[in-house]
Coordinates of C-alpha atoms in Angstrom, one line a residue:
Chain A
M1 CA 4.0 21.4 -25.0
P2 CA 3.7 18.6 -27.4
I3 CA -0.7 18.4 -26.8
T4 CA -1.8 18.8 -30.1
T5 CA -5.6 19.1 -29.4
A6 CA -4.9 22.5 -27.4
K7 CA -6.8 25.3 -28.1
P8 CA -5.3 28.2 -26.5
E9 CA -8.2 29.3 -24.2
D10 CA -11.2 26.6 -22.6
A11 CA -10.1 23.4 -24.1
A12 CA -11.0 20.4 -21.5
V13 CA -7.6 18.6 -20.2
I14 CA -11.1 16.8 -17.7
E15 CA -13.4 15.9 -19.3
I16 CA -15.9 13.6 -17.5
S17 CA -19.2 11.9 -18.9
K18 CA -21.8 9.9 -17.3
L19 CA -20.0 9.0 -14.8
S20 CA -21.2 6.0 -12.7
T21 CA -19.8 4.2 -9.2
H22 CA -20.7 2.4 -7.1
F23 CA -19.3 0.2 -3.3
G24 CA -21.6 -3.0 -3.6
D25 CA -25.2 -1.3 -2.9
H26 CA -24.2 2.8 -2.0
V27 CA -24.6 3.9 -4.9
V28 CA -21.5 7.1 -4.5
H29 CA -22.3 9.4 -8.4
A30 CA -24.4 8.8 -10.4
D31 CA -24.7 9.6 -14.0
L32 CA -21.6 12.7 -13.4
D33 CA -20.8 15.0 -15.3
L34 CA -18.1 17.6 -16.0
D35 CA -15.7 19.6 -17.8
V36 CA -11.8 21.5 -16.3
H37 CA -11.0 24.0 -18.4
R38 CA -7.0 24.2 -18.9
G39 CA -4.7 26.7 -17.0
E40 CA -8.3 27.1 -14.4
I41 CA -8.2 26.1 -10.5
F42 CA -10.9 24.3 -10.2
A43 CA -11.5 22.4 -7.2
V44 CA -14.3 20.4 -6.0
I45 CA -16.0 20.1 -2.6
G46 CA -18.9 17.6 -1.4
G47 CA -19.4 16.8 2.1
S48 CA -17.9 13.5 3.5
G49 CA -19.7 10.2 1.4
S50 CA -20.2 12.2 -1.5
G51 CA -17.4 10.5 -3.8
K52 CA -15.2 13.5 -4.2
S53 CA -11.9 11.8 -3.7
T54 CA -13.1 8.8 -5.0
L55 CA -13.6 11.7 -8.4
L56 CA -10.0 12.2 -8.0
R57 CA -9.2 8.3 -7.6
E58 CA -10.9 8.0 -10.8
M59 CA -9.2 11.0 -12.2
I60 CA -5.4 9.7 -11.6
L61 CA -6.3 6.0 -12.9
L62 CA -6.6 4.8 -8.9
H63 CA -9.6 3.4 -9.6
R64 CA -12.1 2.4 -12.2
P65 CA -15.2 4.0 -12.6
D66 CA -17.9 1.2 -13.3
A67 CA -19.7 3.3 -16.1
G68 CA -19.1 6.5 -18.0
T69 CA -16.1 7.8 -19.1
I70 CA -13.2 10.5 -18.1
R71 CA -10.7 11.7 -20.7
V72 CA -8.2 13.6 -19.5
L73 CA -5.0 15.6 -20.8
G74 CA -7.7 14.2 -24.5
V75 CA -6.5 10.5 -23.3
D76 CA -9.9 8.1 -23.0
L77 CA -9.1 6.7 -19.2
Q78 CA -12.1 3.2 -19.8
N79 CA -8.9 1.1 -22.4
I80 CA -6.0 2.5 -21.2
D81 CA -2.9 -0.2 -22.0
D82 CA -0.2 0.5 -20.0
A83 CA 2.8 2.4 -21.6
A84 CA -0.7 5.0 -22.7
A85 CA -1.3 4.6 -18.4
L86 CA 2.5 6.1 -18.4
A87 CA 3.0 8.0 -20.7
L88 CA 0.0 10.6 -18.9
R89 CA 1.1 9.7 -15.4
L90 CA 4.7 11.3 -15.7
R91 CA 1.7 14.1 -17.6
W92 CA 0.1 15.3 -14.4
G93 CA 1.8 15.5 -10.6
V94 CA -0.1 14.6 -7.7
M95 CA -0.2 15.5 -4.1
F96 CA -1.7 13.2 -1.6
Q97 CA -3.9 15.1 1.3
H98 CA -0.6 12.6 4.2
G99 CA 2.0 13.3 1.7
G100 CA 2.7 9.9 0.9
L101 CA 5.8 10.3 0.6
F102 CA 8.3 7.4 0.8
G103 CA 9.9 7.3 4.9
S104 CA 12.6 4.5 3.2
L105 CA 13.8 7.9 1.3
T106 CA 15.2 11.0 2.3
V107 CA 12.9 14.3 0.5
L108 CA 15.5 15.2 -2.2
E109 CA 15.4 11.5 -3.1
N110 CA 11.7 11.1 -2.7
I111 CA 11.8 13.8 -5.1
G112 CA 14.7 12.5 -6.7
L113 CA 12.7 9.7 -7.6
P114 CA 10.3 10.6 -10.8
L115 CA 13.8 11.7 -12.4
R116 CA 15.8 8.4 -12.1
E117 CA 12.8 6.3 -13.0
H118 CA 11.9 7.7 -15.9
R119 CA 14.6 10.1 -17.1
T120 CA 17.8 9.1 -18.5
L121 CA 19.6 11.7 -16.5
D122 CA 22.8 11.8 -14.0
D123 CA 22.6 11.6 -10.2
A124 CA 23.7 15.0 -10.1
A125 CA 21.5 16.3 -12.5
V126 CA 18.7 15.2 -10.3
D127 CA 20.5 15.7 -7.1
A128 CA 19.9 19.4 -8.8
L129 CA 16.9 19.2 -9.8
A130 CA 15.2 17.8 -7.2
A131 CA 16.7 20.3 -5.1
Q132 CA 14.5 23.0 -7.0
K133 CA 12.4 22.3 -7.4
L134 CA 12.7 22.3 -3.3
A135 CA 13.4 25.1 -3.2
L136 CA 10.8 26.5 -5.2
T137 CA 8.0 25.0 -2.5
G138 CA 10.4 26.9 0.2
L139 CA 11.5 24.0 2.1
D140 CA 15.1 24.6 3.0
P141 CA 17.9 22.5 1.6
E142 CA 18.4 20.9 4.8
V143 CA 15.0 19.4 5.1
G144 CA 15.8 17.3 1.5
A145 CA 18.1 15.6 3.8
Q146 CA 15.8 14.5 6.1
Y147 CA 13.5 11.7 5.6
P148 CA 10.0 12.5 6.0
A149 CA 8.5 10.5 9.6
E150 CA 10.7 13.6 11.0
L151 CA 9.1 16.6 9.0
S152 CA 5.9 18.5 10.2
G153 CA 2.7 18.2 8.1
G154 CA 3.0 21.6 5.9
M155 CA 7.3 20.5 5.2
M156 CA 5.1 16.9 4.1
K157 CA 3.2 17.9 2.1
R158 CA 5.5 21.2 0.4
A159 CA 7.8 17.7 0.1
S160 CA 5.3 16.2 -1.6
L161 CA 4.3 19.3 -3.8
A162 CA 7.5 19.2 -5.0
R163 CA 8.0 15.9 -5.6
A164 CA 4.6 15.6 -7.9
L165 CA 5.8 19.4 -9.8
V166 CA 9.8 17.4 -10.8
L167 CA 8.5 16.0 -13.9
E168 CA 7.4 19.5 -14.7
P169 CA 3.3 18.4 -15.2
E170 CA -0.1 20.1 -16.8
L171 CA -1.8 18.8 -14.3
L172 CA -1.7 18.9 -11.0
F173 CA -3.9 17.3 -8.3
L174 CA -4.4 18.3 -4.9
D175 CA -5.4 16.4 -2.3
E176 CA -6.8 18.7 0.7
P177 CA -3.7 20.6 0.3
T178 CA -4.3 22.1 3.9
A179 CA -6.3 19.6 5.8
G180 CA -4.9 18.7 9.4
L181 CA -3.1 22.4 8.5
D182 CA -2.4 25.3 11.6
P183 CA -3.0 28.2 9.9
E184 CA -0.1 30.1 9.1
S185 CA 1.2 26.6 7.1
A186 CA -2.2 27.0 4.7
G187 CA -1.7 30.4 4.3
E188 CA 1.7 29.7 3.1
V189 CA 0.7 26.5 0.2
D190 CA -2.0 29.0 0.3
Q191 CA 0.5 30.8 -1.8
L192 CA 1.7 28.8 -3.2
V193 CA -0.6 27.1 -5.5
R194 CA -1.0 30.5 -6.2
K195 CA 2.8 31.1 -6.8
L196 CA 2.1 28.0 -9.1
R197 CA -0.4 29.7 -10.6
D198 CA 1.3 32.7 -11.3
G199 CA 3.8 30.9 -13.3
G200 CA 1.3 30.3 -15.7
G201 CA 0.6 26.7 -17.7
L202 CA -0.5 24.9 -14.9
T203 CA -4.4 23.0 -14.5
I204 CA -4.7 22.5 -10.8
I205 CA -7.0 20.7 -9.4
M206 CA -8.1 20.0 -5.8
I207 CA -10.4 18.6 -2.9
T208 CA -10.4 20.4 0.2
H209 CA -12.7 21.4 2.7
D210 CA -10.4 24.8 3.3
L211 CA -13.2 27.6 2.8
D212 CA -10.1 30.3 3.0
L213 CA -8.6 28.5 0.1
L214 CA -11.7 27.7 -2.1
W215 CA -12.8 31.9 -1.9
Q216 CA -9.5 33.7 -2.3
L217 CA -7.8 30.6 -5.2
A218 CA -11.0 29.2 -7.3
D219 CA -11.6 29.4 -10.2
R220 CA -14.6 27.2 -10.6
V221 CA -16.0 24.5 -7.6
A222 CA -17.9 21.7 -8.8
V223 CA -20.4 20.9 -5.3
L224 CA -21.2 17.2 -6.0
G225 CA -24.4 15.9 -3.9
D226 CA -26.4 13.0 -4.5
G227 CA -24.0 11.6 -6.7
K228 CA -23.7 14.1 -9.2
V229 CA -23.0 18.2 -9.3
A230 CA -25.8 19.9 -8.0
G231 CA -23.5 23.5 -8.6
I232 CA -20.6 24.7 -10.4
G233 CA -19.3 28.1 -10.7
S234 CA -17.2 30.6 -9.3
M235 CA -17.6 30.9 -5.3
A236 CA -19.5 33.7 -6.0
E237 CA -22.1 32.4 -7.5
L238 CA -22.9 29.0 -5.8
A239 CA -23.6 31.7 -2.0
Q240 CA -26.2 32.6 -4.1
M241 CA -27.4 29.2 -5.2
D242 CA -30.1 27.5 -3.4
Q243 CA -29.8 24.2 -3.9
P244 CA -29.8 22.8 -0.6
A245 CA -26.5 20.3 -1.1
I246 CA -24.9 23.8 -2.0
R247 CA -26.3 26.1 0.5
K248 CA -25.0 23.5 3.2
F249 CA -21.5 25.0 2.7
F250 CA -22.1 28.5 3.2
A251 CA -25.5 28.5 5.9
G252 CA -23.0 27.4 8.9
P253 CA -21.1 29.7 10.8
R254 CA -18.0 28.9 9.3
G255 CA -19.9 29.7 5.5
R256 CA -20.9 33.0 6.3
A257 CA -17.9 34.4 7.9
A258 CA -15.5 33.3 5.3
L259 CA -18.6 34.8 3.2
E260 CA -18.2 37.8 5.1
Q261 CA -15.0 38.0 4.8
S262 CA -14.7 38.4 1.1
K263 CA -17.1 40.5 0.7
G264 CA -14.7 42.8 3.3
Q265 CA -11.9 42.2 1.3
A266 CA -13.9 43.3 -2.3
V267 CA -14.6 46.1 -0.3
A268 CA -11.7 48.1 1.6
P269 CA -9.2 48.7 -2.0
H270 CA -13.1 50.7 -2.6
A271 CA -12.9 51.4 1.0
A272 CA -9.5 52.6 1.2
S273 CA -9.8 54.8 -2.4
L274 CA -12.8 56.4 -0.5
R275 CA -10.8 57.9 2.3
R276 CA -8.4 59.3 0.2
Chain B
M1 CA -35.7 7.9 31.9
R2 CA -37.6 7.5 28.6
W3 CA -34.8 10.0 26.7
R4 CA -32.0 8.1 28.7
T5 CA -33.1 5.3 26.4
N6 CA -33.9 6.7 24.1
A7 CA -30.2 8.6 23.9
L8 CA -29.3 5.7 24.0
A9 CA -31.0 3.9 20.9
R10 CA -29.6 6.6 19.6
F11 CA -26.1 6.3 20.7
I12 CA -26.6 2.8 19.6
Y13 CA -28.2 3.8 15.4
H14 CA -24.7 6.8 16.0
F15 CA -22.5 4.1 15.6
G16 CA -23.7 1.6 13.7
M17 CA -25.4 -0.6 16.1
N18 CA -29.0 -0.6 15.4
P19 CA -29.9 -3.2 17.3
E20 CA -33.5 -3.8 14.9
A21 CA -31.6 -4.2 12.0
R22 CA -28.5 -5.7 13.3
P23 CA -30.0 -8.5 16.9
T24 CA -27.1 -11.0 18.1
A25 CA -25.9 -12.7 15.0
S26 CA -26.8 -16.7 15.1
S27 CA -24.0 -18.6 15.1
L28 CA -25.5 -20.3 11.7
E29 CA -25.5 -17.3 9.9
N30 CA -22.0 -16.0 11.6
L31 CA -20.4 -19.7 10.1
G32 CA -22.8 -18.5 6.3
R33 CA -21.0 -14.7 6.3
S34 CA -17.3 -16.4 7.4
T35 CA -17.3 -18.9 5.1
V36 CA -17.8 -15.5 1.9
A37 CA -15.6 -13.9 3.3
A38 CA -13.6 -16.8 3.1
Y39 CA -14.3 -17.6 -0.2
A40 CA -13.8 -13.6 -1.3
E41 CA -10.1 -13.9 0.4
G42 CA -9.8 -17.6 -1.8
V43 CA -10.8 -15.4 -4.8
A44 CA -9.0 -12.4 -4.0
L45 CA -5.5 -15.2 -3.2
L46 CA -5.5 -16.6 -6.1
G47 CA -6.3 -13.4 -8.0
F48 CA -3.7 -11.5 -6.8
V49 CA -1.0 -14.9 -7.6
G50 CA -2.0 -14.4 -10.9
E51 CA -0.8 -11.0 -11.2
S52 CA 2.8 -11.8 -9.6
A53 CA 2.7 -14.4 -11.6
A54 CA 2.2 -12.2 -15.0
A55 CA 5.4 -9.6 -13.3
L56 CA 7.0 -12.2 -12.8
G57 CA 7.1 -12.8 -16.3
Q58 CA 7.2 -10.2 -17.9
C59 CA 10.5 -9.3 -15.6
I60 CA 12.0 -12.1 -16.8
A61 CA 11.3 -11.1 -20.3
H62 CA 12.7 -7.3 -19.9
P63 CA 15.3 -8.6 -17.1
S64 CA 15.8 -5.3 -17.8
R65 CA 13.6 -4.1 -15.2
M66 CA 15.0 -5.9 -12.1
R67 CA 14.6 -4.3 -9.6
W68 CA 18.2 -5.2 -8.1
R69 CA 18.3 -3.7 -4.7
P70 CA 14.9 -4.7 -3.3
F71 CA 15.9 -8.4 -4.0
L72 CA 19.9 -7.9 -2.2
H73 CA 18.9 -6.5 0.2
N74 CA 16.0 -9.0 0.3
I75 CA 18.2 -11.3 0.3
G76 CA 20.3 -9.4 3.6
S77 CA 17.5 -9.3 5.3
A78 CA 15.2 -12.5 5.3
G79 CA 18.4 -15.0 5.0
V80 CA 21.9 -13.5 6.4
G81 CA 19.4 -11.7 9.2
A82 CA 17.8 -15.3 9.8
L83 CA 20.3 -17.0 10.5
P84 CA 21.4 -17.0 13.8
I85 CA 17.7 -17.9 15.3
V86 CA 17.2 -20.5 12.5
G87 CA 20.5 -22.3 13.2
L88 CA 19.6 -22.5 17.2
L89 CA 16.2 -23.4 16.8
S90 CA 16.8 -26.2 14.1
F91 CA 19.8 -27.2 16.8
L92 CA 17.6 -27.1 19.4
L93 CA 15.3 -28.9 17.5
G94 CA 17.6 -32.5 17.3
V95 CA 18.7 -32.0 20.6
V96 CA 15.0 -32.5 21.4
V97 CA 14.4 -35.0 19.2
A98 CA 17.8 -37.2 20.1
Y99 CA 17.3 -37.5 23.5
Q100 CA 12.8 -37.5 23.3
G101 CA 14.7 -41.0 20.8
S102 CA 17.1 -41.8 23.0
G103 CA 14.6 -44.1 25.9
Q104 CA 13.1 -46.1 24.0
L105 CA 16.1 -46.7 22.1
R106 CA 18.2 -48.1 24.5
Q107 CA 15.7 -50.1 26.1
Y108 CA 15.6 -52.3 22.5
G109 CA 19.8 -51.9 22.5
A110 CA 19.6 -50.6 19.1
N111 CA 21.7 -47.4 21.2
I112 CA 23.5 -46.4 17.4
F113 CA 19.3 -46.4 15.4
V114 CA 19.5 -43.4 16.7
V115 CA 21.1 -41.0 13.8
D116 CA 18.7 -42.5 11.3
L117 CA 16.0 -41.3 13.3
V118 CA 18.0 -37.5 13.9
G119 CA 19.3 -37.8 9.9
I120 CA 15.9 -38.9 8.4
S121 CA 14.2 -36.9 10.5
M122 CA 15.6 -33.8 10.5
L123 CA 16.7 -33.3 7.0
R124 CA 13.1 -35.2 5.4
E125 CA 10.4 -32.7 7.7
F126 CA 11.4 -30.8 11.1
A127 CA 14.6 -28.6 9.1
P128 CA 11.8 -27.0 6.1
L129 CA 9.4 -27.0 8.5
I130 CA 10.8 -24.7 12.0
T131 CA 13.2 -22.8 8.9
A132 CA 9.2 -21.8 6.9
I133 CA 7.9 -21.7 9.9
I134 CA 10.7 -19.4 11.6
I135 CA 10.9 -17.5 7.9
A136 CA 7.2 -16.7 8.4
G137 CA 6.4 -14.9 11.4
R138 CA 10.0 -12.9 10.9
S139 CA 10.1 -12.0 7.2
G140 CA 6.5 -13.0 6.2
S141 CA 5.1 -10.8 8.4
A142 CA 7.2 -8.2 7.9
Y143 CA 5.8 -7.8 4.5
A144 CA 2.8 -7.7 5.6
A145 CA 3.3 -4.1 7.8
Q146 CA 6.0 -2.8 5.6
I147 CA 3.2 -3.0 3.0
G148 CA 0.3 -1.8 5.0
T149 CA 1.2 0.7 6.6
M150 CA 3.1 1.8 3.0
A151 CA -0.8 1.9 2.0
V152 CA -2.4 3.3 5.3
T153 CA 0.4 5.4 4.0
E154 CA -0.6 6.8 0.7
E155 CA 2.0 5.5 -0.1
I156 CA 1.4 2.3 -3.0
D157 CA -0.8 4.6 -4.1
A158 CA 1.7 7.6 -4.5
M159 CA 3.7 4.7 -5.7
R160 CA 1.3 4.4 -9.2
T161 CA 0.7 8.0 -9.7
L162 CA 4.7 8.3 -10.2
G163 CA 3.7 5.2 -13.1
I164 CA 5.9 2.8 -11.1
A165 CA 4.7 -0.9 -10.6
P166 CA 4.2 -2.3 -6.8
L167 CA 4.5 -5.7 -8.4
E168 CA 7.6 -4.5 -9.5
V169 CA 9.7 -2.8 -6.8
L170 CA 7.7 -4.5 -2.9
V171 CA 6.8 -8.1 -4.8
L172 CA 8.9 -9.8 -6.5
P173 CA 11.9 -9.0 -4.9
K174 CA 11.2 -11.3 -1.7
I175 CA 9.4 -13.5 -3.3
L176 CA 12.7 -14.2 -5.8
A177 CA 14.5 -13.8 -2.7
L178 CA 12.8 -16.2 -0.6
L179 CA 13.0 -18.4 -2.9
I180 CA 16.6 -18.4 -2.6
V181 CA 16.8 -17.8 0.8
L182 CA 14.8 -20.7 2.2
P183 CA 16.6 -23.5 0.6
L184 CA 19.7 -22.2 1.9
L185 CA 18.7 -21.9 5.5
T186 CA 17.4 -25.2 5.1
V187 CA 20.6 -26.6 4.7
F188 CA 22.1 -24.3 7.4
A189 CA 18.7 -25.7 9.7
D190 CA 20.1 -29.7 9.2
V191 CA 23.6 -29.1 9.4
C192 CA 22.6 -27.9 13.4
G193 CA 20.0 -29.4 13.8
V194 CA 22.0 -32.8 13.1
F195 CA 24.5 -31.4 15.2
G196 CA 22.5 -31.4 17.7
G197 CA 21.5 -34.9 17.5
M198 CA 25.3 -35.6 17.3
I199 CA 25.4 -34.5 21.2
M200 CA 23.0 -35.9 22.5
A201 CA 23.8 -39.2 20.7
R202 CA 27.3 -38.6 23.0
A203 CA 26.1 -37.5 25.5
Q204 CA 23.2 -39.6 26.1
L205 CA 24.0 -42.9 23.8
G206 CA 27.7 -43.5 23.7
V207 CA 27.3 -43.2 20.2
G208 CA 30.4 -41.5 19.0
F209 CA 31.4 -38.4 16.5
D210 CA 33.1 -40.8 14.2
E211 CA 30.1 -43.0 14.3
F212 CA 27.2 -41.0 14.1
L213 CA 28.3 -39.4 11.1
E214 CA 29.7 -43.2 9.7
R215 CA 26.6 -44.6 9.9
F216 CA 25.2 -41.2 8.2
T217 CA 25.8 -41.5 4.7
K218 CA 25.0 -44.7 5.2
V219 CA 21.5 -44.4 6.2
V220 CA 20.7 -41.4 5.1
S221 CA 20.2 -41.3 1.2
V222 CA 20.6 -37.8 -1.1
T223 CA 17.1 -38.2 -1.8
T224 CA 16.1 -38.0 1.9
F225 CA 18.2 -34.5 1.3
L226 CA 17.2 -33.1 -1.6
I227 CA 12.6 -33.9 -0.6
G228 CA 13.8 -31.2 2.2
V229 CA 15.5 -28.5 0.8
G230 CA 13.0 -29.3 -2.8
K231 CA 10.0 -27.9 -0.5
A232 CA 11.3 -25.0 0.6
P233 CA 11.3 -23.6 -2.6
V234 CA 6.9 -24.2 -2.7
F235 CA 7.4 -22.9 2.1
A236 CA 8.4 -19.2 0.5
A237 CA 6.6 -19.0 -2.6
I238 CA 3.5 -19.2 -0.6
I239 CA 5.2 -17.3 2.5
A240 CA 6.2 -14.6 0.3
V241 CA 3.0 -14.2 -1.2
V242 CA 0.2 -14.7 1.6
G243 CA 2.4 -11.6 3.2
C244 CA 2.1 -9.4 0.0
F245 CA -1.5 -10.2 0.0
Q246 CA -2.5 -9.5 3.1
G247 CA 0.2 -6.2 3.4
F248 CA -1.9 -4.8 0.4
R249 CA -5.7 -5.8 1.8
T250 CA -5.0 -3.3 4.2
K251 CA -7.1 -1.0 4.4
G252 CA -8.3 2.2 6.4
G253 CA -5.3 3.2 9.5
A254 CA -2.3 0.9 12.0
D255 CA -5.3 -1.1 13.8
S256 CA -5.5 -3.0 10.1
V257 CA -1.5 -3.1 9.7
G258 CA -1.9 -5.1 12.5
R259 CA -4.4 -6.9 11.6
Q260 CA -3.2 -8.4 8.7
T261 CA 0.2 -9.1 9.6
T262 CA -1.1 -11.0 12.4
R263 CA -3.7 -12.9 9.8
S264 CA -0.7 -13.0 7.2
V265 CA 1.2 -15.3 10.1
V266 CA -1.2 -17.4 10.3
Q267 CA -2.6 -18.3 6.8
S268 CA 0.9 -18.6 5.6
I269 CA 1.7 -21.5 8.6
F270 CA -1.6 -22.6 7.6
L271 CA -1.0 -23.1 4.3
V272 CA 3.4 -24.6 4.9
I273 CA 1.6 -27.2 7.0
V274 CA -1.2 -28.1 4.6
A275 CA 1.5 -28.1 1.3
D276 CA 4.0 -30.6 3.8
A277 CA 0.8 -33.0 5.1
L278 CA 0.1 -32.8 0.3
F279 CA 3.8 -33.7 -0.4
S280 CA 3.9 -36.4 2.3
I281 CA 0.9 -37.4 0.9
A282 CA 2.7 -36.9 -3.3
F283 CA 5.9 -37.9 -2.2
S284 CA 4.2 -41.7 -0.1
A285 CA 2.5 -42.1 -3.5
L286 CA 5.9 -42.2 -6.0
D287 CA 7.4 -43.8 -3.5
L288 CA 10.4 -42.2 -2.2

């Protein structure tokens, strides 16, 4: 891997310090600090308006913060020039909430587009690689010839994920990967993210409200509140904390149900062995 | 009754229409707000013109970065596709100008001067203006709608994260295509307009085609033609830039796309007519 700064474990792939953002009078981030480690699945949660989407946009160079530094893969985003920005963009993949697929291209063309733009490959090679990513995300080969408008929400997200993966990124950003999906499709996305993690090497940063996804997959979770990180840790650790911003997520009926369910899962193997 | 008013107050508050915070705005306040908004939009437009110019400079420096496919596609859709409507409307405009003039000219027995009337007014003013207005309504709105829809569906963001500059793919091909297409459409409108005038001159004033064309070559100079066609690239730049600019300003949902599309048409027609007025002043100062 072409990273000179990489230490095998625990090397921070994203380091955010003293980040401040405001829209007019509305303060979104106030001196926010955050680190994401290599190889983990990191989730950002928070109420609407807590600035998680803005944080994501700042990490992927779509929005410039008002103050503070963000370093992604060892590169400072504040004073980055166009060439360095392009080089960095090719090292991460982004799956947008609504897919962000180009409506004028077929799914296969969408997936192959980054290759056509940035690699010198002939059309056959591009199509082969795109078809491979399509299969990786569990879509049928026929889907490749369809246009994004013909796809269901779940298929759109998978196609978007395939496009995000086509340049073999080191970092993968997922914006609400399961929002707007029926439980079955959401479960399939869970499986897919799990498969990617098990593939190794990939650091995944996601914004989500999906408690199942958080309990099952996230290694660490940051809760945003009042422009700062209110708490950070695994879901089990967060469940023990008692800051009000964090409690909100666990105190509601849905939060409690997910908590109980996760406990049940932890207990289940044990219970099974007892029965035996 | 009391709980009801409370509920209403809460409802109003909830939807951000707090009656205490926002009393019915005075017309002075509205004027102030829209002035500030218009100023901010003007500054943003200027910024967008600058960005587009910088991107154009980059493309000229590195011609390999030019996107030929969207460029050719835009020439087809904005140019070839507009031929029927531009032809028909300028033909009708020529008919109307000749018809309106014929009553006056006949009174003085100055029938042949219909050639001057139709020739000069069409070539100098009407053909460039009607073409620009049609294209603003037809292509400028399409640009705003296309880019606006892409902004709403996160396609613009996706483009940026894939390392593809939206200005290079979406804006430059449109501007360059329109710069080429609009002057050509204006020439086509010249021909159709004058043809409409010729038909009316023969029907109403008894000026035959031969007679008409013979005088046409004498009274309509090349300068007149060039003045009309020369305005077209300026109109083209206005239409393409305003259309794309309004598309990029789309924020939020689908209703915003419609709003920005409307704005793009209103603004580009407004600016085209303002530019035409400025041209008239400039040309009269230059004695053209």
